[in-house]
CSV table of C-alpha atoms in Angstrom, one decimal:
chain,number,residue,atom,x,y,z
A,3,MET,CA,-34.7,-12.5,69.8
A,4,ALA,CA,-32.8,-15.1,67.7
A,5,GLN,CA,-29.0,-15.0,67.5
A,6,PRO,CA,-27.8,-14.5,63.9
A,7,GLU,CA,-26.3,-17.8,62.8
A,8,ASN,CA,-22.7,-17.9,61.5
A,9,TRP,CA,-22.1,-19.3,58.1
A,10,HIS,CA,-21.5,-23.0,58.0
A,11,LEU,CA,-21.5,-25.8,55.4
A,12,ASP,CA,-24.6,-27.9,55.5
A,13,LYS,CA,-24.0,-31.6,55.7
A,14,ARG,CA,-26.5,-32.0,52.8
A,15,VAL,CA,-24.0,-30.4,50.3
A,16,PRO,CA,-22.5,-33.3,48.3
A,17,ILE,CA,-18.8,-33.8,48.2
A,18,ALA,CA,-19.1,-34.1,44.4
A,19,LEU,CA,-20.3,-30.5,44.2
A,20,ILE,CA,-17.4,-29.3,46.3
A,21,PHE,CA,-15.0,-31.3,44.1
A,22,ALA,CA,-16.6,-30.0,40.9
A,23,ILE,CA,-16.2,-26.4,42.0
A,24,ALA,CA,-12.6,-27.0,43.0
A,25,VAL,CA,-11.8,-28.6,39.6
A,26,GLN,CA,-13.5,-25.7,37.8
A,27,THR,CA,-11.5,-23.2,39.8
A,28,GLY,CA,-8.2,-25.1,39.0
A,29,GLY,CA,-9.2,-25.2,35.4
A,30,ALA,CA,-9.9,-21.4,35.4
A,31,LEU,CA,-6.5,-20.8,37.0
A,32,TRP,CA,-4.7,-23.0,34.4
A,33,TRP,CA,-6.6,-21.3,31.6
A,34,ALA,CA,-5.6,-17.8,32.9
A,35,ALA,CA,-2.0,-18.9,33.2
A,36,SER,CA,-2.0,-20.1,29.5
A,37,ILE,CA,-3.5,-16.9,28.4
A,38,GLN,CA,-0.8,-15.0,30.3
A,39,ALA,CA,1.9,-17.1,28.5
A,40,ARG,CA,0.4,-16.4,25.1
A,41,VAL,CA,0.2,-12.6,25.8
A,42,GLY,CA,3.9,-12.7,26.9
A,43,ALA,CA,4.9,-14.4,23.7
A,44,ASN,CA,2.8,-11.9,21.6
A,45,GLU,CA,4.5,-9.0,23.4
A,46,THR,CA,7.9,-10.5,22.5
A,47,ALA,CA,6.9,-10.9,18.8
A,48,VAL,CA,5.5,-7.4,18.7
A,49,GLU,CA,8.8,-6.0,20.0
A,50,ARG,CA,10.7,-8.0,17.4
A,51,LEU,CA,8.4,-6.8,14.6
A,52,ASP,CA,8.8,-3.2,15.8
A,53,ALA,CA,12.6,-3.5,15.5
A,54,VAL,CA,12.3,-5.0,12.0
A,55,THR,CA,9.8,-2.3,10.9
A,56,GLU,CA,12.2,0.4,12.2
A,57,ALA,CA,15.1,-1.1,10.3
A,58,GLN,CA,13.0,-1.3,7.1
A,59,ARG,CA,11.9,2.3,7.5
A,60,ASN,CA,15.5,3.5,7.8
A,61,ALA,CA,16.5,1.5,4.8
A,62,SER,CA,13.6,2.9,2.7
A,63,GLN,CA,14.6,6.5,3.7
A,64,SER,CA,18.1,5.8,2.6
A,65,GLN,CA,16.9,4.4,-0.7
A,66,ALA,CA,14.7,7.4,-1.2
A,67,VAL,CA,17.7,9.7,-0.8
A,68,GLN,CA,19.7,7.6,-3.3
A,69,LEU,CA,16.8,7.6,-5.8
A,70,GLY,CA,16.7,11.4,-5.6
A,71,ARG,CA,20.4,11.6,-6.4
A,72,ILE,CA,20.1,9.2,-9.3
A,73,GLU,CA,17.2,11.2,-10.7
A,74,GLU,CA,19.3,14.4,-10.5
A,75,GLN,CA,22.2,12.7,-12.2
A,76,LEU,CA,19.9,11.5,-15.0
A,77,SER,CA,18.5,15.0,-15.4
A,78,GLY,CA,22.0,16.3,-15.8
A,79,LEU,CA,22.9,13.6,-18.3
A,80,ARG,CA,19.8,14.4,-20.4
A,81,GLY,CA,20.9,18.0,-20.5
A,82,ASP,CA,24.4,17.1,-21.5
A,83,LEU,CA,23.0,14.8,-24.3
A,84,ARG,CA,20.8,17.6,-25.6
A,85,ARG,CA,23.8,19.9,-25.8
A,86,LEU,CA,25.8,17.3,-27.6
A,87,ILE,CA,23.0,16.5,-30.1
A,88,ASN,CA,22.6,20.2,-30.8
A,89,GLN,CA,26.3,20.6,-31.4
A,90,LEU,CA,26.3,17.5,-33.7
A,91,GLU,CA,23.4,18.9,-35.7
A,92,ARG,CA,25.1,22.1,-36.3
A,93,LEU,CA,28.2,20.5,-37.8
A,94,PRO,CA,28.3,20.6,-41.6
């Protein structure tokens, strides 16, 4: 019975093929590293935008409260003006 052969590199494999595979592997690693750097930069940008969005949300809530107060004051002023007009119309 034949002994199973261990894996070995055949001498007929050209060195150019080995070099090409090594260069492609290096290129793939470089590409993956550049993608990782871009992902890191995007994460930083997203965090910054989240902070800006939260600040704008807080500001808009404050403005909504102020707008409600202004509307109530205008409503009160309209009532006061109506009473004044009614009183002026009653004058002889």
